[in-house]
Structures are given as structure tokens and as C-alpha cells.
Coordinates of C-alpha atoms in Angstrom, one line a residue:
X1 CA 88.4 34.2 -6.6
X2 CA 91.7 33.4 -8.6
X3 CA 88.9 31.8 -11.4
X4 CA 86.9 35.3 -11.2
X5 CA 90.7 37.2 -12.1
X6 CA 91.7 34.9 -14.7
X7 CA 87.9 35.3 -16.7
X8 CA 88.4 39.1 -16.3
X9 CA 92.0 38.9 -17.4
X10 CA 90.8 36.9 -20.1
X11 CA 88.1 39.6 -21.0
X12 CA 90.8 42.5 -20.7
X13 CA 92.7 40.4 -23.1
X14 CA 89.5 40.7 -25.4
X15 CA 89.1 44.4 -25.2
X16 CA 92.7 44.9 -26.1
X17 CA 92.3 43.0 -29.2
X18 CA 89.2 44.7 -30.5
X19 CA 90.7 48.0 -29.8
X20 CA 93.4 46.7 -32.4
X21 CA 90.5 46.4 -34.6
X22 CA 89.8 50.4 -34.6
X23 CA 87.1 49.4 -32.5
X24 CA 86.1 51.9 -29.6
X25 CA 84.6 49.5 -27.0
X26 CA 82.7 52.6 -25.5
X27 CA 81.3 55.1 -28.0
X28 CA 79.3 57.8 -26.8
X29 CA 75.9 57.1 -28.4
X30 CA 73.7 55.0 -30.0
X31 CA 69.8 55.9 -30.7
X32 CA 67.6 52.8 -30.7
X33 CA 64.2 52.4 -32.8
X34 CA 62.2 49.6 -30.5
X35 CA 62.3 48.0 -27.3
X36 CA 62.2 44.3 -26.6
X37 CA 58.4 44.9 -25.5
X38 CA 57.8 47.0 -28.7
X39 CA 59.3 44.2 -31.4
X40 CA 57.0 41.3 -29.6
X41 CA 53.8 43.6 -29.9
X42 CA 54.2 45.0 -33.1
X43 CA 56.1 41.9 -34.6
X44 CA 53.7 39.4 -33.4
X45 CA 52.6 38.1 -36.7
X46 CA 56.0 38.1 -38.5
X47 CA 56.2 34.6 -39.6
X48 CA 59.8 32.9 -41.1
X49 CA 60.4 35.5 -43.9
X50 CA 62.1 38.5 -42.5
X51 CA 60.0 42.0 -42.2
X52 CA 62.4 43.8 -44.7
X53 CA 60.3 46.5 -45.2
X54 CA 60.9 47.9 -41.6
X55 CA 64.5 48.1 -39.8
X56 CA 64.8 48.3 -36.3
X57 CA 67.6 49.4 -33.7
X58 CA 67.8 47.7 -30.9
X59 CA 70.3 48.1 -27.7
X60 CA 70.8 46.1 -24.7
X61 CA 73.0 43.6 -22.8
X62 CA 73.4 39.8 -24.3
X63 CA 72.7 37.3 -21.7
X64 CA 72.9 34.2 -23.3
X65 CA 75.6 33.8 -26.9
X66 CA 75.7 30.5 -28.7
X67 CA 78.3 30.5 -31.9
X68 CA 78.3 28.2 -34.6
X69 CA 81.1 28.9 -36.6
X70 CA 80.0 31.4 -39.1
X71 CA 76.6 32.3 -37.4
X72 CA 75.7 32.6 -33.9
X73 CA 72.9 33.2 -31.9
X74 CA 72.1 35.9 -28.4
X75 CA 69.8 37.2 -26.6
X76 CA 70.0 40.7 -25.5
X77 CA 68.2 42.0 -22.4
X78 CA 67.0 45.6 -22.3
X79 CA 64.8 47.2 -20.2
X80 CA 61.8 45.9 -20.7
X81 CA 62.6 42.6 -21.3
X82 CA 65.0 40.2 -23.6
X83 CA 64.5 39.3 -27.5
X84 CA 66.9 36.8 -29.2
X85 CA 69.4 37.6 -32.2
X86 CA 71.3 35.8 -35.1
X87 CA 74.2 37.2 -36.1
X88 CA 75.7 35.7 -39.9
X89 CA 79.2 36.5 -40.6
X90 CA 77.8 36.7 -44.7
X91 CA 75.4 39.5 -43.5
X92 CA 77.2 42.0 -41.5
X93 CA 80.7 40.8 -42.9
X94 CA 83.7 38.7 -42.0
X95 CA 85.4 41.5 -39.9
X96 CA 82.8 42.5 -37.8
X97 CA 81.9 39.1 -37.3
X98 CA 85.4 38.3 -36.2
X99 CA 84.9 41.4 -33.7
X100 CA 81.8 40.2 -32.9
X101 CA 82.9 36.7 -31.5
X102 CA 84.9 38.3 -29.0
X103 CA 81.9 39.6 -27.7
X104 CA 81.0 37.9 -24.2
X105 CA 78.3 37.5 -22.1
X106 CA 76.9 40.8 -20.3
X107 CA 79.0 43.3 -23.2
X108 CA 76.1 45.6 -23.7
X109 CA 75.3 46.0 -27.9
X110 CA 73.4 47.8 -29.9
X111 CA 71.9 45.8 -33.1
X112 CA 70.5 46.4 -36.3
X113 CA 68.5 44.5 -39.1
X114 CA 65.0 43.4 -39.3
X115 CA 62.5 40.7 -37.5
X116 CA 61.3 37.5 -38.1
X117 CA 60.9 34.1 -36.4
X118 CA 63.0 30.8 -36.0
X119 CA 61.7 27.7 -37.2
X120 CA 61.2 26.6 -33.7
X121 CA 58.9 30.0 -33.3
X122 CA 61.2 32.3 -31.3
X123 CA 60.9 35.9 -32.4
X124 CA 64.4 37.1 -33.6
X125 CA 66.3 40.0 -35.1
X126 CA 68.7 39.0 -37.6
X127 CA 71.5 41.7 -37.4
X128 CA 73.1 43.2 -40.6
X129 CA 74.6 45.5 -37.9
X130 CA 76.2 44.8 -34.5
X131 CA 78.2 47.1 -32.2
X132 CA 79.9 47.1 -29.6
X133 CA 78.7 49.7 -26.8
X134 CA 80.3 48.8 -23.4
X135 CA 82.5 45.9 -22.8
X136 CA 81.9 44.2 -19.9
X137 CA 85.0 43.4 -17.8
X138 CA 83.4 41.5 -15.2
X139 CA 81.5 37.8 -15.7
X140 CA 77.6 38.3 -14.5
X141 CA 77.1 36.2 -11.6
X142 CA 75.9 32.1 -12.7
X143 CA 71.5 32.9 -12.1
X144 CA 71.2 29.9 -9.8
X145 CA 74.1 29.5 -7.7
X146 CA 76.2 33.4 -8.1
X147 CA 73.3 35.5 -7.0
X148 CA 71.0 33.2 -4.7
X149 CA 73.1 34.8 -1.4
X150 CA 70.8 37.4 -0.2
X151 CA 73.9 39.6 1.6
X152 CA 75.6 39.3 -2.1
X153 CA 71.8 40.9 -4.0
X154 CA 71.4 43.6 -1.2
X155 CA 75.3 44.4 -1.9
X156 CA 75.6 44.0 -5.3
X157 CA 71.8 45.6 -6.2
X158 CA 73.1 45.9 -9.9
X159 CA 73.6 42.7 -10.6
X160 CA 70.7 41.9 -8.9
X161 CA 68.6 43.8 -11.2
X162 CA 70.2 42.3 -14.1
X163 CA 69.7 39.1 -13.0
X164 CA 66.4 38.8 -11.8
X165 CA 63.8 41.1 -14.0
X166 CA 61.4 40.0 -10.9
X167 CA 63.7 42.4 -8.2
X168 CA 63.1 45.3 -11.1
X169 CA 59.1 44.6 -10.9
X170 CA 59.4 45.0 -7.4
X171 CA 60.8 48.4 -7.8
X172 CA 58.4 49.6 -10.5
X173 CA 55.9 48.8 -8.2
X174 CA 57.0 50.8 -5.7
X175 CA 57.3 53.9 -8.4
X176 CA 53.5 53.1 -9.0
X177 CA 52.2 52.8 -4.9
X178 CA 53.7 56.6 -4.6
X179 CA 52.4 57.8 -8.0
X180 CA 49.2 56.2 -6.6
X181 CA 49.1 58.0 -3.1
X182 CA 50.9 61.7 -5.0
X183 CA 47.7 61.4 -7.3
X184 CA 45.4 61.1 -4.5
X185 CA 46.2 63.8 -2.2
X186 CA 47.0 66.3 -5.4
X187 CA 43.2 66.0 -6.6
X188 CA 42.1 66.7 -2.7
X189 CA 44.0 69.9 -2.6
X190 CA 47.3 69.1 -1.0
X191 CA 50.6 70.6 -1.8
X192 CA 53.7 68.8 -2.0
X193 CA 56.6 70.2 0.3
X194 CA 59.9 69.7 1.0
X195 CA 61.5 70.5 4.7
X196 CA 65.2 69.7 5.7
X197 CA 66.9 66.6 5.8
X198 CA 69.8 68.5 8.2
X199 CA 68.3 70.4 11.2
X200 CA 69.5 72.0 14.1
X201 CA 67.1 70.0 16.8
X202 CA 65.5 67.0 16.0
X203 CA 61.9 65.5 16.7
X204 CA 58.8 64.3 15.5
X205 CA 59.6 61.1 17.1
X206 CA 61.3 59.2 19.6
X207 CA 64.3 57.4 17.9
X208 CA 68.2 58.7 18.5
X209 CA 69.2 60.4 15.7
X210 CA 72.3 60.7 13.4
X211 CA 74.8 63.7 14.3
X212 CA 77.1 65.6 11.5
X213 CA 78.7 68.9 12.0
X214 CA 78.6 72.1 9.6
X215 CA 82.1 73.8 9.7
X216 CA 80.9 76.9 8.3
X217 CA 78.0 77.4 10.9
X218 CA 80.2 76.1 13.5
X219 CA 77.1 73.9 14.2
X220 CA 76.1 70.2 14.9
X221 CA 73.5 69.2 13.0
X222 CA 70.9 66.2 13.0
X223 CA 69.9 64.0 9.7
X224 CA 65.7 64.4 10.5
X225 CA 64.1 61.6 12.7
X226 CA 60.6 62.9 11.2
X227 CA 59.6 66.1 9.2
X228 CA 56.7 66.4 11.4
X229 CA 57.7 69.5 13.1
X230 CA 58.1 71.3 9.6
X231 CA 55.3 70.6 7.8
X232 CA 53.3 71.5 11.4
X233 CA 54.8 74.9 11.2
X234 CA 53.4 75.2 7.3
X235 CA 50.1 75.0 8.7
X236 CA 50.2 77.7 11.0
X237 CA 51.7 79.4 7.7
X238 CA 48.7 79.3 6.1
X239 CA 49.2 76.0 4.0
X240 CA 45.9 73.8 5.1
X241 CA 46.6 70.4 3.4
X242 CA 50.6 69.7 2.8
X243 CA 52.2 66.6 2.5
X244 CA 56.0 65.3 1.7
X245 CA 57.6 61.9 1.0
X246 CA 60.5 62.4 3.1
X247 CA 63.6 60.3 3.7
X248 CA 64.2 59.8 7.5
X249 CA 67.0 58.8 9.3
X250 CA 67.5 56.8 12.6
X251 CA 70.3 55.4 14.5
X252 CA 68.6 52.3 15.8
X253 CA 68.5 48.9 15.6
X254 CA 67.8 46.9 11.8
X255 CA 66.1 43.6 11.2
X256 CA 63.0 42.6 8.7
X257 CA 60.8 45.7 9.4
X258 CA 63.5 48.4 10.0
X259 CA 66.7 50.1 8.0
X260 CA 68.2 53.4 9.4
X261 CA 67.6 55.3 6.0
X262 CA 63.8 55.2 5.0
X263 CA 61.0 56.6 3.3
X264 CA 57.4 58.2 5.0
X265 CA 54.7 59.7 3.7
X266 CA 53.5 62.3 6.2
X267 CA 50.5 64.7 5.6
X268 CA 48.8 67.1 7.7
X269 CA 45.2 68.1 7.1
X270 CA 43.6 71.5 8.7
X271 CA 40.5 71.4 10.5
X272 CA 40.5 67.8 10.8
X273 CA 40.8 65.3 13.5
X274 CA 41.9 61.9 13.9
X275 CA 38.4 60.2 13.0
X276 CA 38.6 62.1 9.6
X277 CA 42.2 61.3 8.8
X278 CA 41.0 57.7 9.6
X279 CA 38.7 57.8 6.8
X280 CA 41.1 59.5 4.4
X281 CA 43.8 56.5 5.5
X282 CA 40.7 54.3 4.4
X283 CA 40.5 55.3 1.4
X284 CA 44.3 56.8 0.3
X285 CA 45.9 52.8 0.9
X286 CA 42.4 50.7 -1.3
X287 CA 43.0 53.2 -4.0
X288 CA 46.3 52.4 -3.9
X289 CA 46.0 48.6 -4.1
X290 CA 43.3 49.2 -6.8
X291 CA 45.5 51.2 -8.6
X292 CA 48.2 49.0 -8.5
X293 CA 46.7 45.2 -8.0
X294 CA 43.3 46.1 -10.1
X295 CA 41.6 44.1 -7.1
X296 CA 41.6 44.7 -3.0
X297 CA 42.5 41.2 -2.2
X298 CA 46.3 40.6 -2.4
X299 CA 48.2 38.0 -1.3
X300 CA 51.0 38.7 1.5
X301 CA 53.4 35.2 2.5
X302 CA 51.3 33.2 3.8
X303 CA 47.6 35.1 4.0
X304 CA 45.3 36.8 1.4
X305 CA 44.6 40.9 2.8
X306 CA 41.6 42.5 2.2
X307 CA 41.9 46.2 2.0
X308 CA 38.4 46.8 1.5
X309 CA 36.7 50.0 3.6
X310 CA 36.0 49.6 6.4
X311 CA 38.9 48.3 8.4
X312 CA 38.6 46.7 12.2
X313 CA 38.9 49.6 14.9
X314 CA 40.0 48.6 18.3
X315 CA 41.1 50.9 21.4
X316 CA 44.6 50.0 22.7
X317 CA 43.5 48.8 26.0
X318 CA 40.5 46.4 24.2
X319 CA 42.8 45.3 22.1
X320 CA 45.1 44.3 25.2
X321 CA 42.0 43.0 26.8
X322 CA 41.1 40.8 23.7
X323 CA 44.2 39.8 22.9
X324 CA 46.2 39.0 26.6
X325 CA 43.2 39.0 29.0
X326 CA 44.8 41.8 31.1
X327 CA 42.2 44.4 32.0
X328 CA 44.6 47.4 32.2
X329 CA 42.0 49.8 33.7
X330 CA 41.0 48.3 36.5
X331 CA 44.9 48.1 38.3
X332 CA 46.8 50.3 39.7
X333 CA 50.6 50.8 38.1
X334 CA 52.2 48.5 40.3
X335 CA 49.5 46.0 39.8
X336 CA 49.6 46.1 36.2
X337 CA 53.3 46.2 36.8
X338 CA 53.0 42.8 38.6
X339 CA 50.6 41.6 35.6
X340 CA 52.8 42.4 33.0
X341 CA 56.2 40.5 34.3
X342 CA 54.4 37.9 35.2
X343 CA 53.0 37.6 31.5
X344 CA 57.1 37.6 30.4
X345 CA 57.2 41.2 29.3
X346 CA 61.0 42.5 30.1
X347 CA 60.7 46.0 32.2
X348 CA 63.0 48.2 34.0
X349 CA 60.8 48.8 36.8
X350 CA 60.3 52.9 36.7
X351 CA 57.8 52.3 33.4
X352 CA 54.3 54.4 33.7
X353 CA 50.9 52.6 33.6
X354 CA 50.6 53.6 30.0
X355 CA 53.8 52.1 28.9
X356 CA 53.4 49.0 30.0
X357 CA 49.7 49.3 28.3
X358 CA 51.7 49.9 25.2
X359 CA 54.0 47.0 26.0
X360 CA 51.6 44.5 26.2
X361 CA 50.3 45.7 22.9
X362 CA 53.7 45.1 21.2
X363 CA 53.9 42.0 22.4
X364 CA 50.4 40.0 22.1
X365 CA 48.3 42.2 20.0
X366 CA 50.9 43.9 16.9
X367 CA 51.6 39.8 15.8
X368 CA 48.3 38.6 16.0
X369 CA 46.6 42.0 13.4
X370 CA 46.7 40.7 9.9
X371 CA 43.9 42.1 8.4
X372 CA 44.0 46.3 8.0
X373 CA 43.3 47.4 11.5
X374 CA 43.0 50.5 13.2
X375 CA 44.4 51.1 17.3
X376 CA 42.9 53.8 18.7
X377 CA 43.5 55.9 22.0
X378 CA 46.9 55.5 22.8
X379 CA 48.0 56.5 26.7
X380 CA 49.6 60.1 26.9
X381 CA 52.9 59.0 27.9
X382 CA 53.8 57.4 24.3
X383 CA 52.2 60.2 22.1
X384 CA 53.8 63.4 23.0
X385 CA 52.2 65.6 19.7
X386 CA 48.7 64.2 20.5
X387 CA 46.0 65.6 21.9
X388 CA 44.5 64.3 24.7
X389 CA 41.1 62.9 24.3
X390 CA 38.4 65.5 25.9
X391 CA 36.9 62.6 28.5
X392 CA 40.0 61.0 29.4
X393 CA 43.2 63.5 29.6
X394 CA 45.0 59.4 30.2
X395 CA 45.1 59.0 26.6
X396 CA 45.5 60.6 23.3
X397 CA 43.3 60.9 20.0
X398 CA 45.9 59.1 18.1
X399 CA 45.7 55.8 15.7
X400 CA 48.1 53.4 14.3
X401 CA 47.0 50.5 11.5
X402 CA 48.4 47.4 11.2
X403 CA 48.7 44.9 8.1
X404 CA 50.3 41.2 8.5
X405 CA 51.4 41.9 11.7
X406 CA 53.2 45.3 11.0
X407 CA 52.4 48.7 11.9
X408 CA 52.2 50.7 8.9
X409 CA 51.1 54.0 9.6
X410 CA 50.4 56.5 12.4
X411 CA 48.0 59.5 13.3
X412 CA 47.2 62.1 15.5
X413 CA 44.8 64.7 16.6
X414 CA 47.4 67.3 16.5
X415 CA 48.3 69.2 19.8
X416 CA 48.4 72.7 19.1
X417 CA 47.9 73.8 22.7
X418 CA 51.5 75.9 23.0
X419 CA 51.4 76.0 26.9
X420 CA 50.9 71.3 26.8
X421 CA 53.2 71.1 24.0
X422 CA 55.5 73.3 26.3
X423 CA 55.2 71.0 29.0
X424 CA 55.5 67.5 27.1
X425 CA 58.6 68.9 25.3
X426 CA 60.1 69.2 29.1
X427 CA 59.4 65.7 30.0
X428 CA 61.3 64.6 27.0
X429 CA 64.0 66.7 28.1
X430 CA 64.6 65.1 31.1
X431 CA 64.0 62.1 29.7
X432 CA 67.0 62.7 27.6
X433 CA 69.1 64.2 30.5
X434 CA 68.4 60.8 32.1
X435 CA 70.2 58.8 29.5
X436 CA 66.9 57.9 27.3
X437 CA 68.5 58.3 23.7
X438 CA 65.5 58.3 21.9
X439 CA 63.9 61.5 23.9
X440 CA 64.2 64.8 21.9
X441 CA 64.9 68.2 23.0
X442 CA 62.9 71.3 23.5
X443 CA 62.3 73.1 20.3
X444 CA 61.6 76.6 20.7
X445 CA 61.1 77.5 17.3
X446 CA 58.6 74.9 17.0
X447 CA 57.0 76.3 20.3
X448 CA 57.0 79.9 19.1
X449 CA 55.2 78.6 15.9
X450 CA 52.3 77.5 17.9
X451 CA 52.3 80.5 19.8
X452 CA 50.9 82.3 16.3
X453 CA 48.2 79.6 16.5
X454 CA 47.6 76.3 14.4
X455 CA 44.1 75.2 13.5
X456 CA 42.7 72.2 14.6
X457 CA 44.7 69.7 12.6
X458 CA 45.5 66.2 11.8
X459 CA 48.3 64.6 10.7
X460 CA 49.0 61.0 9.6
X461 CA 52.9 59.2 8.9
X462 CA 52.9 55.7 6.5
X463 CA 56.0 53.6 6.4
X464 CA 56.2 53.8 2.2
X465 CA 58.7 51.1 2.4
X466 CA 56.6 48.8 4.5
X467 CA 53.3 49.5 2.3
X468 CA 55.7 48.0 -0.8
X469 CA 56.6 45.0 1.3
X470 CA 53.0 44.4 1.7
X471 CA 52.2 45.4 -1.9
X472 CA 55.0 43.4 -3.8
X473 CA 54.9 40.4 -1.3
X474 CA 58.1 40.8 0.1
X475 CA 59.2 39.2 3.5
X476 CA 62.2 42.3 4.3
X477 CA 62.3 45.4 4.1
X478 CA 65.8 45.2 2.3
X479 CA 63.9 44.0 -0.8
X480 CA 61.8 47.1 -1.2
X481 CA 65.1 49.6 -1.0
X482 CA 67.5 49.5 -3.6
X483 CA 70.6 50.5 -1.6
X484 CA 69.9 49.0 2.2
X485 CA 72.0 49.8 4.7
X486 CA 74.5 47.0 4.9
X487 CA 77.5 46.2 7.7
X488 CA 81.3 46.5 6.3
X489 CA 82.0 44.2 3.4
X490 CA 85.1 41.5 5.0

């Protein structure tokens, strides 16, 4: 710590003295002519003798300086990547040279002069013109031992990106996967929404939400759980394919695969069911990976994932079968009760039949689905906006799909039957009056919309920050989000 203050006094120290020099260490502007990229494509066959014919203007931040007396040599990092320059003190003159050796590492500059290449081969711009553009107070942390604490990148996410170009790819990436999927669903007809982040009852899920209060209204107000409810009520508007990448909010629990601020896709198609938004998940995530990977096999730690149509479909209660050898149809609740603590599975004791179905999925099927696979038929008690499949009122036409272990996305058969709705949104409600935080309230409005009538409809959610962990290869979910939620720096 005392070393970090005495390098930034030494840099204030700097500053001070080019200001002497007339110098303003932070102009307004500066217009550059190339990129890195640009000057190693267009440059490519500049040999020794400098390209006079054609200056360029180039800006970035120098990450490496080497001086030599009366020359010295940099490379300066811009966006796109880094390009190495020489600076003479004979060709932009002995002043601005002088200036220019109090230049440190991480000042950003802007540089001009024209191209050519070192006797050793390296691509260079030898400057006739070098300014200053910000001065850089703080030392960039050492690559290999300053910025190797994951807690430290997550924190300090700019000098992360400046650091390692890799963290940036990931992040372009991303960009690309939601281009990718917005492309998609434009050319099939779907409009993009938007639907409040602050509402006045939450739902769409089961998670406990975030609370704020509006002093105006004189009202409490939620950060959304899920924008489901919304974009529900723009069908029975009259919009039959909408869609929104929302950001979501819950007051849970974080590790690997969750952060309380995150990012969904949700869409909701009309006159569909879940077996056709099955299809359309198909094919929305391999044109994705095409678009993005040019292949459908992509590596994820430590297995290759083949996203090629059509993925593995398995009912829950197969999948439990297959996976735990319990037979969950043929006991009663207390047997399957028995079954399940005897198989380790932790349980409060007042747990339906069809949540302890679905918690003996969590815990021997979800870790064992690497390749893209669908779950089908949920029980009734753990899908409260699904309809209920026509031969079997027990369980719901709903589907999740899992990839490496992780569910990514889920999907319903929307229940538009006012009166059920009515009635699951009760059970919630005393589930919540008996202390269950992540059971939601009764929402009227939301009832009264289905009382216009909504078509037959379904809907689908993907975690877009989990689809970028499995499309950049990255083990948390705090690599894929710029600005994760951290605890209170000590």
C-alpha cells in the first residue's frame, strides 16, 4: 500500500511538471485516422522504409515504454488491439521529447507519423507527433501477480479489461449471442418490448424479491423477479409474438450459476404450445452457436457440447427413474417421502408428492445432463403459470433444457384459464402468509387481463448470462457480467 502512494505521488509529481510545460494533460479531443487492427491489415507489407506517403493518427494507452536516451520505444493498446511505437527526440523535437519521457505506463496518447517495421520485423509507427491525452495517476496492476485475484478482476472490472484483452472477447461475445438471438425472433415476426423494472406486485416466479419505496406515490415497490406477467398481458392486447431482454432482480442466495442482478430473454408466442416453443428453442440456441462459433460443437471445461437439432427429451419422472432408480408413480406421498430421505435429500416434512419429484431431479438428474436436454412434464405444484397436461391434471406442459449440468432455460404452455390462474394465485398466497418468501401475491390486474381472454400461448425464459458461460467457456457466472454483485470491499 505505502509503495502504491509513493508511485502515485511520484506520478502527481509528473503531471505537475508537464503542466509547467503549458501542457494540458487532458484536452478535450483528439480524432484518430486507424486503429491498431487497421495499421496491421493495411500496413502488412510495409517493409524497413517508412510509408511516408500516408500519415496516420493513432490513440490509445501505452502498455509497455522502453527509453534509450534520445529515442524510446512503446506500445500503445487501443481497442482493438496494441501496435508498438518509436519516439526520436530529433523528430518530434527536444521539448516534446522531454514531455514525453515523463510519460508513464497506462497515460493514454494519441500519436502521429507514419508506419514501417523494425529490423527484428515488428510493425511500428515512428511518431513525429506525440500527445498527451489523459495522465494516468494510478500504476496498472503487474499482469501476472496484480490482477490474477479473482475478488480484485470482478471489483476492479476496468483494469481487468485492460489487462486481459481475453475478459474483453468474452464480453463481445456476449454482444454477439444477443444480436444473434434479437436477429432471430425479429425475422419470425416478434416485437421487442419493454415492461417495468419497478412494479407494484411482483411474479413470474418464485424468488423473494427486492423492496424500494416511491415517496411520491406513497408506495412500496418491487425491482421485477420476471417480466412474465407483462408481456402475458401484451398478448391479450393484441401483440401475438413479443419478446424483451429484461434485467431481473432477486434477493437470493449467489454462487457459480446465480447473481441477484441478471439478464433473461423471455418471449411469448400466440397460438403455440410448449412442443412448438420446443422446436423454436431448438433452433433459436444452434443458430446462435453457428452464428457465433461458425460450428455446433463447442467446447465447455472439461466436455465438447453438441448443439445440433434434435436435443434428448426426457419426462421429469423418467428422468428421476433413469437417473435415481425411484419410481415416483407408483408411491404414495409418504412413501416417496420415505424414499427420498432415505436417498439423503434434506426435507421439511410437509413437501407434496410433486416436490419431492422435483427434488430428486435437482439432485441426481440436473448434474448428470451435459448434452442439450429437454425435461418435460413438470408436477403442478412447481409450475404455477402452466397448464396442466389434458390426461394428467398432476403435471404441467412445461420444459426446462439443460447444458453442462445447468438449466438454461424454461417453458410453458401458458395457463390462460382466469378461474385456475385465480386459484393457483391463492395457494401462493398462503404460501407466503406462511412464511415461504419466495411465494408471490395475488395479482388482480394480471387476473382481470385474462378475464378479456389470451390465446392459447407459449412462452419460453433463457438465462442470457448462463448461455455466455456456456458460449465463452467460462466456469462463473461473474465472468459473463461486467459489474457482479460483490460483498462490501474491507
Amino acid at each position: 500500500m505505502e509503495e502504491t502512494k509513493e508511485l502515485i505521488q511520484q506520478r502527481c509529481d509528473k503531471l505537475n511538471e508537464i503542466r509547467e510545460f503549458g501542457v494540458n494533460p487532458y484536452p478535450h479531443h483528439y480524432e484518430p485516422t486507424h486503429t491498431t487492427s487497421v495499421i496491421h491489415r493495411d500496413f502488412a507489407d510495409v517493409q524497413e522504409t517508412p510509408a511516408e506517403t500516408q500519415r496516420i493518427r493513432i490513440a490509445g494507452r501505452i502498455m509497455t515504454k522502453r527509453d534509450h536516451g534520445k529515442s524510446s520505444f512503446a506500445h500503445l493498446q487501443d481497442s482493438d488491439g496494441r501496435i508498438q511505437i518509436y519516439v526520436r527526440r530529433d523528430k518530434v523535437g527536444a521539448e516534446p521529447y522531454l514531455i514525453y519521457r515523463r510519460f508513464d505506463i497506462g497515460d493514454i496518447i494519441g500519436v502521429e507519423g507514419v508506419v514501417f517495421r523494425t529490423r527484428t520485423g515488428e510493425l511500428t509507427v515512428l511518431a513525429d507527433v506525440v500527445q498527451l491525452l489523459s495522465k494516468s495517476l494510478r500504476p496498472l496492476p503487474e499482469k501476472w501477480h496484480g490482477l490474477q485475484d479473482k475478488q480484485t478482476r470482478y471489483r476492479q472490472r476496468y483494469a481487468d479489461l485492460i489487462m486481459n484483452p481475453e475478459v474483453k472477447n468474452v464480453f463481445i461475445k456476449r454482444t454477439q449471442i444477443v444480436q444473434a438471438i434479437r436477429d432471430m425472433l425479429n425475422a419470425r415476426s416478434f416485437i421487442e418490448v419493454e415492461t417495468p423494472v419497478l412494479q407494484p406486485i411482483y411474479g413470474g416466479a418464485s424468488a423473494r424479491p427486492f423492496t424500494t419505496y416511491h415517496h411520491t406515490l406513497e408506495q412500496s415497490l418491487y425491482l421485477r423477479i420476471a417480466n412474465e406477467l407483462y408481456l402475458k398481458r401484451l398478448i391479450v392486447g393484441g401483440f401475438e409474438r413479443v419478446y424483451e431482454f429484461s434485467r431481473d432482480f432477486r434477493n437470493e442466495g449467489m454462487d457459480r450459476n446465480h447473481n441477484p442482478e441478471f439478464t433473461m430473454l423471455e418471449l411469448y408466442q400466440a397460438y403455440a404450445d410448449y412442443l412448438q416453443i420446443m422446436e423454436l428453442t431448438e433452433t433459436l440456441i444452434a443458430h446462435t452457436v453457428e452464428r457465433v462459433h461458425g460450428t455446433m460443437k463447442i467446447p465447455y471445461q472439461a466436455h465438447e457440447i453438441d448443439f445440433t437439432p434434435p436435443w434428448c427429451r426426457l419426462t421429469m419422472v423418467d428422468a428421476v427413474r433413469e437417473f435415481s432408480g425411484i419410481d415416483t408413480l407408483s408411491l404414495s406421498a409418504d412413501e416417496l417421502y420415505t424414499e427420498a430421505v432415505n436417498a439423503g435429500i434434506g426435507l421439511a416434512g410437509d413437501e407434496s408428492k410433486g416436490e419431492i419429484t422435483a427434488e430428486l431431479f435437482d439432485a441426481f438428474v440436473e448434474p448428470k445432463l451435459i448434452q442439450p436436454t429437454f425435461i418435460t412434464d413438470y408436477p403442478i405444484e412447481v409450475s404455477p403459470f402452466a397448464k396442466k397436461k389434458p390426461d394428467n391434471p398432476e403435471f404441467v406442459e412445461r420444459f426446462e433444457f439443460f447444458i453442462s449440468g445447468m438449466e438454461v432455460g424454461n417453458a410453458f404452455s401458458e395457463l390462460n384459464d382466469p378461474v385456475d390462474q385465480r386459484q393457483r394465485f391463492i395457494e401462493q398466497a398462503n404460501r407466503l402468509e406462511r412464511g415461504d418468501e419466495e411465494a408471490f401475491m395475488v395479482d388482480e390486474d394480471y387476473l382481470r387481463a385474462l378475464e378479456y381472454g389470451m390465446p392459447p400461448t407459449g412462452g419460453l425464459g433463457i438465462g442470457i448470462d448462463r448461455l455466455t458461460m456456456l458460449l465463452t467457456n467460462q466456469h462463473s457466472i461473474r465472468d459473463v457480467i461486467l459489474f457482479p454483485q460483490m460483498r462490501p470491499e474491507s
